[in-house]
Short mmCIF file of C-alpha atoms in Angstrom, two decimals:
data_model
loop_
_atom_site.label_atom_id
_atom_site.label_comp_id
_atom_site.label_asym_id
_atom_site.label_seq_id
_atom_site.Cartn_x
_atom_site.Cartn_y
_atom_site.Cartn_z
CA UNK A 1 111.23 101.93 108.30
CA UNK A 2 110.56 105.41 107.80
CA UNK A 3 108.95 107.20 104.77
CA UNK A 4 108.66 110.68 103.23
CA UNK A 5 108.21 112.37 100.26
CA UNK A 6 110.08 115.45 98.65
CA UNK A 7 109.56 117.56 95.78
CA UNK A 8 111.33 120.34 94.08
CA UNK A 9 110.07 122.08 91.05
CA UNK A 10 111.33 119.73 88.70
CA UNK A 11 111.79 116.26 90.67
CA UNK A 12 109.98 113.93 93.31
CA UNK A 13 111.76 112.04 95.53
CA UNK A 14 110.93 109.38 98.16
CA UNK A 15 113.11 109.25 101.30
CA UNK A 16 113.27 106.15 103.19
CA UNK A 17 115.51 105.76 106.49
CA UNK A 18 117.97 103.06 106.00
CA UNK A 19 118.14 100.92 108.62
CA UNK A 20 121.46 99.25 107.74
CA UNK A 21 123.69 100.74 105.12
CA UNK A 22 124.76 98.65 102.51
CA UNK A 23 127.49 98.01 101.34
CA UNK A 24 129.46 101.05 99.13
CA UNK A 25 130.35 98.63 96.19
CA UNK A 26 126.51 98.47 95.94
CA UNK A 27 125.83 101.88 95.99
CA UNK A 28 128.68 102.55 93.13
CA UNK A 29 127.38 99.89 91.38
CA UNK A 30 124.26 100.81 91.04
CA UNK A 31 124.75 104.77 89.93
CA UNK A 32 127.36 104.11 88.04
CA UNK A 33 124.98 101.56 85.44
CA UNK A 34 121.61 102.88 85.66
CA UNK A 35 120.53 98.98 85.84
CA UNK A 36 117.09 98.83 84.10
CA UNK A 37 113.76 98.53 86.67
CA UNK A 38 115.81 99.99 89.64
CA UNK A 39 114.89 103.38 90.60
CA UNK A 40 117.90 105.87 90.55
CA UNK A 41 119.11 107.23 94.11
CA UNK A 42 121.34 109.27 95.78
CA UNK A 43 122.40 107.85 99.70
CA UNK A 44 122.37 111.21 102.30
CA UNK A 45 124.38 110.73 105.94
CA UNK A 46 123.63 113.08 108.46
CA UNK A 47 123.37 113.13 112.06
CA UNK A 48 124.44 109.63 112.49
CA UNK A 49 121.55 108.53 110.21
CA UNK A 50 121.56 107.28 106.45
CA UNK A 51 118.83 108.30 103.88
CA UNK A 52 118.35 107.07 100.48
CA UNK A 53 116.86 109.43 98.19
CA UNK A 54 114.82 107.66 95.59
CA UNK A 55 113.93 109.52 92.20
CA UNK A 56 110.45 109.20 91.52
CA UNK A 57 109.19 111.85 89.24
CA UNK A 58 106.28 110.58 87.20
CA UNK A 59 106.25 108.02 88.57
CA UNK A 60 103.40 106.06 90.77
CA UNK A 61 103.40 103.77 94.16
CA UNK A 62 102.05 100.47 93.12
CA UNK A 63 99.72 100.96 96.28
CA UNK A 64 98.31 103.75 94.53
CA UNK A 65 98.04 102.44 91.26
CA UNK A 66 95.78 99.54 92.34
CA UNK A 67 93.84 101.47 93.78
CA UNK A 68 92.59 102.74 90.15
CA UNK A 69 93.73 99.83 88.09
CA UNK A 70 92.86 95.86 88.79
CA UNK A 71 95.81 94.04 88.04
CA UNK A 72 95.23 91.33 85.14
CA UNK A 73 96.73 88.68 83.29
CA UNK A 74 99.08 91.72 81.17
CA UNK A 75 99.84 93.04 84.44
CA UNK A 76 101.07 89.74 86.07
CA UNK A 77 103.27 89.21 82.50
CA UNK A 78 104.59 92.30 83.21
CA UNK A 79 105.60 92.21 86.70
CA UNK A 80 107.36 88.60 86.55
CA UNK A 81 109.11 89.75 83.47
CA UNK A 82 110.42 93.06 84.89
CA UNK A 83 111.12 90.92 88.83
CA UNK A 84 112.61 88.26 86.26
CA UNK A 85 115.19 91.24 84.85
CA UNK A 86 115.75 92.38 88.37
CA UNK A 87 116.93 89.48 89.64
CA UNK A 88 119.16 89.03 86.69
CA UNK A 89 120.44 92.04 87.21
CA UNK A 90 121.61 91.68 90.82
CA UNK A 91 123.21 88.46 89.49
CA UNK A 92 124.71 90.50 86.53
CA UNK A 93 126.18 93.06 89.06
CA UNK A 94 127.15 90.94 91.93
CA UNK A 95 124.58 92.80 94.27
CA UNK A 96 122.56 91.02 97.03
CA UNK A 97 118.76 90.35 96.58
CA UNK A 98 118.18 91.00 100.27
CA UNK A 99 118.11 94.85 99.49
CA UNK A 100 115.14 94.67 97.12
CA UNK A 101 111.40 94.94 99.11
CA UNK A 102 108.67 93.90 97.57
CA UNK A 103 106.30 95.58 99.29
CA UNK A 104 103.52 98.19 97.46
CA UNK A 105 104.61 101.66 98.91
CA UNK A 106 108.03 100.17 97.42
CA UNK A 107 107.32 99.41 93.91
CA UNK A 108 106.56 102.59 91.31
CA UNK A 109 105.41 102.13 87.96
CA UNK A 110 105.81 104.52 85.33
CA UNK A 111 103.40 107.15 83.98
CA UNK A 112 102.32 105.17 81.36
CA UNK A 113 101.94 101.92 83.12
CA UNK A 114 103.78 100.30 80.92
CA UNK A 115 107.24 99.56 83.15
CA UNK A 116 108.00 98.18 86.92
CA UNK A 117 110.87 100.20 89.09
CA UNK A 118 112.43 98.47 92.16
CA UNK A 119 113.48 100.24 94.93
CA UNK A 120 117.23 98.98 95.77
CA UNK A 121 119.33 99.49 98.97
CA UNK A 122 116.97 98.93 101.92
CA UNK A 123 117.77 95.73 103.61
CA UNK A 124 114.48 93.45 103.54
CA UNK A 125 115.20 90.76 106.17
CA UNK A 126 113.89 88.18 104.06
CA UNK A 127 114.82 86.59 100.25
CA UNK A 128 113.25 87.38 96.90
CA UNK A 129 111.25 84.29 96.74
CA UNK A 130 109.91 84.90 100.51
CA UNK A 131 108.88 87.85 99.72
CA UNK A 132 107.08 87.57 96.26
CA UNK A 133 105.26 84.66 98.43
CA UNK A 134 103.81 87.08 100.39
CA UNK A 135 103.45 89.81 97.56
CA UNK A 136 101.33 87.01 95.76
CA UNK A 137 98.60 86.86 98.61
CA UNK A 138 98.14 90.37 98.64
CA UNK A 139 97.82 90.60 94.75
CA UNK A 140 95.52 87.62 94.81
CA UNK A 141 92.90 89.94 96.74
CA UNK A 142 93.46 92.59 94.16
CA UNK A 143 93.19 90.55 91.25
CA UNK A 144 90.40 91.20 88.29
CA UNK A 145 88.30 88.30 89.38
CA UNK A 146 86.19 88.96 86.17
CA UNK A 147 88.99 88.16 83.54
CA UNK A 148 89.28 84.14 83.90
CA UNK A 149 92.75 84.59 82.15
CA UNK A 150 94.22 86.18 85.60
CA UNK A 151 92.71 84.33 88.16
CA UNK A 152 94.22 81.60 86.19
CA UNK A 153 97.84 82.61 86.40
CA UNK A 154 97.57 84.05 89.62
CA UNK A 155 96.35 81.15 90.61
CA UNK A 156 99.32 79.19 89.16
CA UNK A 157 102.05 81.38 90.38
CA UNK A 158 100.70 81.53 94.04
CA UNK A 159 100.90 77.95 93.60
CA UNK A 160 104.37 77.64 92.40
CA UNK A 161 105.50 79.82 95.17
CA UNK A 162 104.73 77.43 98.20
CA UNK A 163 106.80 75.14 96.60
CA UNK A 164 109.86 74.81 99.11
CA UNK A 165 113.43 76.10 97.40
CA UNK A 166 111.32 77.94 94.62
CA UNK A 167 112.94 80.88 92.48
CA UNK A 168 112.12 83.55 90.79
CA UNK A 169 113.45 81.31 87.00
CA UNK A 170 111.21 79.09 87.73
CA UNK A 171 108.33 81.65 88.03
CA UNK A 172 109.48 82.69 84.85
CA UNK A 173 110.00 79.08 83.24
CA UNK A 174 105.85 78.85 84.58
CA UNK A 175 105.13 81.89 82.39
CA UNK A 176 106.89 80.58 79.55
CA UNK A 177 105.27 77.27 79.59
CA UNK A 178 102.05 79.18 79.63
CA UNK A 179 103.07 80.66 76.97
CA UNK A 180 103.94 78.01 74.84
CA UNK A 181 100.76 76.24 75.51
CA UNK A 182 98.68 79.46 74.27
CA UNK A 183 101.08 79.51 70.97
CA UNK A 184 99.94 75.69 70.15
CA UNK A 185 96.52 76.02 71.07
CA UNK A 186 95.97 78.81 68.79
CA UNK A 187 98.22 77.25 66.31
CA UNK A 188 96.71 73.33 66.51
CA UNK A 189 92.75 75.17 66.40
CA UNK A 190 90.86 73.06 63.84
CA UNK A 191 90.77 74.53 60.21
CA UNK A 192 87.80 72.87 58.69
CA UNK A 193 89.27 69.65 57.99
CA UNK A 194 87.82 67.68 54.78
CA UNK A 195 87.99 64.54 56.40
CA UNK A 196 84.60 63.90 58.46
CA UNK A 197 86.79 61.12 60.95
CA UNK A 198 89.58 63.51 61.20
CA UNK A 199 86.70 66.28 62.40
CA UNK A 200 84.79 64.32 64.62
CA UNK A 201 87.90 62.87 66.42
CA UNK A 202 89.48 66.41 66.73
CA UNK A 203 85.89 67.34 68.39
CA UNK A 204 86.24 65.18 71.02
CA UNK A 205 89.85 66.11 72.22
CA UNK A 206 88.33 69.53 72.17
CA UNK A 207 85.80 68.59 74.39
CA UNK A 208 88.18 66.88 76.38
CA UNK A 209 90.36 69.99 76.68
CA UNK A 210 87.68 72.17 77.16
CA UNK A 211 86.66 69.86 80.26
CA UNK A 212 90.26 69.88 81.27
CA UNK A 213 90.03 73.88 81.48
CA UNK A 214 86.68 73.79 82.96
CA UNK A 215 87.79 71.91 85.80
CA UNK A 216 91.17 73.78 86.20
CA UNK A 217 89.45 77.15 86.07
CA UNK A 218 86.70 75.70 88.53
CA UNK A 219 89.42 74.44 91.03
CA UNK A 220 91.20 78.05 90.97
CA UNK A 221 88.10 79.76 91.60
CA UNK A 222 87.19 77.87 94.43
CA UNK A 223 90.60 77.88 95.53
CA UNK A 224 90.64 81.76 95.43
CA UNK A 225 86.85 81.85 96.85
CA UNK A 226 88.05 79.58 100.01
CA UNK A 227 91.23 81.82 100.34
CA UNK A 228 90.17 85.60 99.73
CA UNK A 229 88.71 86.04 102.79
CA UNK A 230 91.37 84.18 104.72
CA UNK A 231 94.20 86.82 102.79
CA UNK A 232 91.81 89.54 103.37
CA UNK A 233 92.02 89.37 107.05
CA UNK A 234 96.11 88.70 107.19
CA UNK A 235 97.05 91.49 104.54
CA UNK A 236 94.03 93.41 105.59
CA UNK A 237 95.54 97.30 106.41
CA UNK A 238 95.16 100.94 105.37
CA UNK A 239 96.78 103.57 104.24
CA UNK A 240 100.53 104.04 104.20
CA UNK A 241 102.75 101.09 105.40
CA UNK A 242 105.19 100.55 107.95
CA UNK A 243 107.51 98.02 109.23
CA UNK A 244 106.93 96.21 112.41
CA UNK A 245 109.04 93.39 113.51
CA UNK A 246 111.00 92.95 110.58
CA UNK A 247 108.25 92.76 107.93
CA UNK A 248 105.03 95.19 106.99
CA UNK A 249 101.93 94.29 107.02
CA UNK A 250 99.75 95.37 103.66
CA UNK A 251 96.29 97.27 103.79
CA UNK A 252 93.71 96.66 101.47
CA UNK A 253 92.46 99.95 100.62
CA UNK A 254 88.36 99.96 99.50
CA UNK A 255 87.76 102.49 97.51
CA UNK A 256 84.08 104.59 97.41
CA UNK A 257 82.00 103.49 94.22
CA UNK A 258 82.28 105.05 91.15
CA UNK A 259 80.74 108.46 90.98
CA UNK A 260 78.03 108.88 88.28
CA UNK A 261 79.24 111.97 86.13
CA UNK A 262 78.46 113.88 83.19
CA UNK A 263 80.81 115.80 81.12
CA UNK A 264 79.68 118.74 78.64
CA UNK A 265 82.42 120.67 77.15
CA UNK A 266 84.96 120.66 79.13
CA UNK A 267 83.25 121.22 82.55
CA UNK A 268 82.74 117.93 84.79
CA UNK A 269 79.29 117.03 86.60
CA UNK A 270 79.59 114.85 89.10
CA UNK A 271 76.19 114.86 90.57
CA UNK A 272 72.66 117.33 91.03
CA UNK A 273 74.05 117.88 94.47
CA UNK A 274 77.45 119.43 94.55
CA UNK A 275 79.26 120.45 97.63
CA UNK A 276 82.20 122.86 95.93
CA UNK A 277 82.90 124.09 93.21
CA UNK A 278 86.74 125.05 91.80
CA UNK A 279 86.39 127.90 90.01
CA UNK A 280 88.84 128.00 86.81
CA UNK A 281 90.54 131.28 86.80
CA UNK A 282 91.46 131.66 83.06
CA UNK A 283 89.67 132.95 79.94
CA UNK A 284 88.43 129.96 79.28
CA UNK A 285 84.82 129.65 79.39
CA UNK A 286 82.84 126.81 80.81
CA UNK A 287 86.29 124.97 82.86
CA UNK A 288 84.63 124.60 86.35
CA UNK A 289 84.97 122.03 88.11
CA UNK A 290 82.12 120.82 90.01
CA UNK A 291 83.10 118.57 92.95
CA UNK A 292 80.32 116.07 95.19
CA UNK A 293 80.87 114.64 98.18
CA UNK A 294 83.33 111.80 98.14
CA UNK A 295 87.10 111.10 96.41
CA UNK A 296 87.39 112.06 92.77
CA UNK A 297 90.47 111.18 90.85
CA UNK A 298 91.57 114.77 88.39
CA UNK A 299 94.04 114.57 85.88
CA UNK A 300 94.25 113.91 82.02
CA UNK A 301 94.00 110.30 81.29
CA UNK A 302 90.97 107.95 80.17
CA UNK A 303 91.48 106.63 83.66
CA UNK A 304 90.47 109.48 86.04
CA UNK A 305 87.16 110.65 87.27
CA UNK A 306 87.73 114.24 86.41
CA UNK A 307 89.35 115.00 82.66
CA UNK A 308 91.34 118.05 82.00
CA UNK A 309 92.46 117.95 78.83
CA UNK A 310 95.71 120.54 79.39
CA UNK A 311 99.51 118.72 77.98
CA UNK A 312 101.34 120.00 81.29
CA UNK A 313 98.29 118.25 83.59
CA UNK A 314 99.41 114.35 84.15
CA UNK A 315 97.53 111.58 83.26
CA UNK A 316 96.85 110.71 86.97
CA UNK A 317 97.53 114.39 88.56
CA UNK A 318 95.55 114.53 91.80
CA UNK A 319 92.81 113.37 94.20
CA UNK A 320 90.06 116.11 95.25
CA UNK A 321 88.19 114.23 98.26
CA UNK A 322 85.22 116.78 99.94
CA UNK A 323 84.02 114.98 103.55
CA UNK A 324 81.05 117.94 104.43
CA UNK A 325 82.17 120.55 104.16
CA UNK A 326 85.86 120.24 103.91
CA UNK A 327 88.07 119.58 100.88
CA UNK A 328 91.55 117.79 100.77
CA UNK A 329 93.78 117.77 97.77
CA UNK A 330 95.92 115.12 97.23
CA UNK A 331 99.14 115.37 94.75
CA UNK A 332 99.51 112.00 92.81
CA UNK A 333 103.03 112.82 91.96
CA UNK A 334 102.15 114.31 89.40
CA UNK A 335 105.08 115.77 86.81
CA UNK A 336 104.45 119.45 86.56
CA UNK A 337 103.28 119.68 90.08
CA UNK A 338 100.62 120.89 92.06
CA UNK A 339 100.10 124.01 94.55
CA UNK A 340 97.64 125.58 97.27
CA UNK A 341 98.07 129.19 97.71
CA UNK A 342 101.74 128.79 95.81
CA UNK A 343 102.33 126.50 98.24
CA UNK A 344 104.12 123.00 96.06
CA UNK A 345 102.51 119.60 97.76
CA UNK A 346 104.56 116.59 98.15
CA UNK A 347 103.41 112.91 96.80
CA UNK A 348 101.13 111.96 99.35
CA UNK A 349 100.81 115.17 101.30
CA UNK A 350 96.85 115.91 101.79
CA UNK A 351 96.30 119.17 102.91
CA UNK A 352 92.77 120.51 103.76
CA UNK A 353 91.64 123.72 101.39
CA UNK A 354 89.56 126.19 102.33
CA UNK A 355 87.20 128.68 100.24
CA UNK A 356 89.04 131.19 98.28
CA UNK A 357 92.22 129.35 98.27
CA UNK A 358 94.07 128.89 94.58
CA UNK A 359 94.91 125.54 93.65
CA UNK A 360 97.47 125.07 90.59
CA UNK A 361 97.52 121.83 88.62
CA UNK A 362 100.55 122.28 86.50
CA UNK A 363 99.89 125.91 86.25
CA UNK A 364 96.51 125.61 85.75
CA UNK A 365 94.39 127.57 88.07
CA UNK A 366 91.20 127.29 89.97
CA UNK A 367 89.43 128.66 93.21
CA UNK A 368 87.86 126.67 95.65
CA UNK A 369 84.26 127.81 96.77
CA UNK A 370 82.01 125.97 98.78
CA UNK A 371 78.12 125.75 97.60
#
């Protein structure tokens, strides 16, 4: 399977090369309904071969997302519930779930993080519930093992998928039943009963829960201990995926540790010993950007490494990485865009920028120097 990525001034798209065209119902099917978590597309046929043009402006490759966000227990609700609407949906439409991939580079989320897109029309080879099998053990390595609430239900899920003839219901019938437990806990919670019995007995089937939980949360955690290094090594790839023999393999991607910064004003410090410098090239006072050796995240949400507080900037614009003495720039798909020397990157593209070049994020400009 083959990848690219192409921008105009107003849209991003991804193109994959379809190995198989699917059926036209499908296709009709799908643009004529706009069916909620699929990703709008156009299919292109030329020279014998079949594109499908994904729309994917603002929006974010779940590869890339994890890369600055650990998935936790609201991410896992989130994901079943939108793969739980997806699969209803195919049901709905009388489409065929073997043209849904689960795979990172193949799942967008939108700007806000707040919704799950499916890519459809690109024939997978292998069922829903195969697939979110294997989509499991590579989330399990990516999972915020500090929040005992995930490791929990990614714990429970994993389980629930190497159950033979599972679906994706009863994934969701897990979650609800998780659910319902939280509801009565929180509802059943002792409220300082008069009755000293009544108190003491209701202690002890706390303490009996509480052991329950104990030993449940100490059995996933050595479960996940035993197994991370195990999923590690099978999953373990990097960088941009691609098929071979019928299914990809995924690359854990490690990213440097967080840079120690400073902001004053509006002008970012990322450490005593900077290695470039981009130059802001409006009226502005006190904008520069001062970059350090390593991979910096730029854009203007809570999230990034580098704040610019501009409306047209997105909340996760671009990625400024400086290796010596050589920069890269990275577009993040951002909305609004971003250029080098007028030039408009793609998502993805990383081009290498040299001193005196102009870089435009979303109109606003800078000039590279090296120091």
């Amino acid at each position: 399977m083959e990848i690219k990525y192409q921008r105009t001034m107003r849209q991003s798209f991804m193109v994959v090369l379809a190995g198989a065209d699917m059926p036209e119902y499908h296709f009709h099917m799908c643009r004529g309904n706009h069916i909620k978590h699929f990703l709008e597309f156009d299919v292109v046929k030329a020279d014998g071969k079949t594109e499908n043009w994904y729309d994917i402006t603002g929006k974010q490759a779940l590869g890339d997302y994890l890369k600055e966000n650990k998935p936790d227990w609201r991410f896992l609700n989130l994901f079943i519930a939108a793969l739980k609407d997806c699969a209803d949906c195919i049901d709905l439409y009388l489409l065929d779930e073997a043209y849904v991939m689960l795979e990172p580079e193949m799942i967008y989320m939108g700007a806000d993080g707040e919704e799950v897109f499916f890519c459809y029309g690109i024939f997978a080879r292998e069922s829903l519930a195969e697939q979110f099998r294997h989509f499991m053990e590579f989330l399990l390595t990516k999972l915020d093992h500090g929040e005992r609430s995930a490791v929990e239900l990614g714990y429970l899920v994993y389980q629930k998928t190497l159950e033979p003839n599972y679906t994706v219901e009863d994934i969701w019938g897990l979650l609800e039943q998780r659910h319902t437990e939280t509801f009565w806990e929180e509802e059943s919670a002792p409220r300082e009963p008069e009755n000293t019995v009544i108190q003491e007995r209701q202690k002890g089937d706390n303490k009996s829960e509480d052991k329950a939980r104990t030993m449940f949360w100490e059995k996933a955690a050595a479960f996940l201990q035993t197994k991370k290094a195990e999923l590690i090594q099978k999953w373990s790839v990097i960088g941009r995926l691609k098929r071979r023999e019928g299914r990809e393999k995924y690359r854990m991607v490690f990213t440097p540790e967080d840079i120690q910064r400073e902001v004053s004003g509006n002008t970012a410090l990322l450490s005593e010993r900077e290695a470039g410098v981009l130059r802001f090239l409006g009226e502005e006072p006190g904008r520069d950007i001062f970059l350090d050796r390593g991979s910096v995240t730029v854009g203007s949400g809570k999230e990034v490494d580098i704040p610019i507080q501009v409306n047209s900037v997105s909340r996760l614009h671009a990625r400024i990485t400086v290796e010596g003495s050589r920069c890269y720039l990275e577009d993040l798909n951002s909305r609004n865009g971003t250029k080098v020397n007028g030039k408009l990157l793609n998502y993805k593209e990383r081009v290498e920028v040299s001193e005196g070049d102009t870089i435009e994020l979303a109109g606003e400009q800078y000039c590279f120097e090296l120091i």
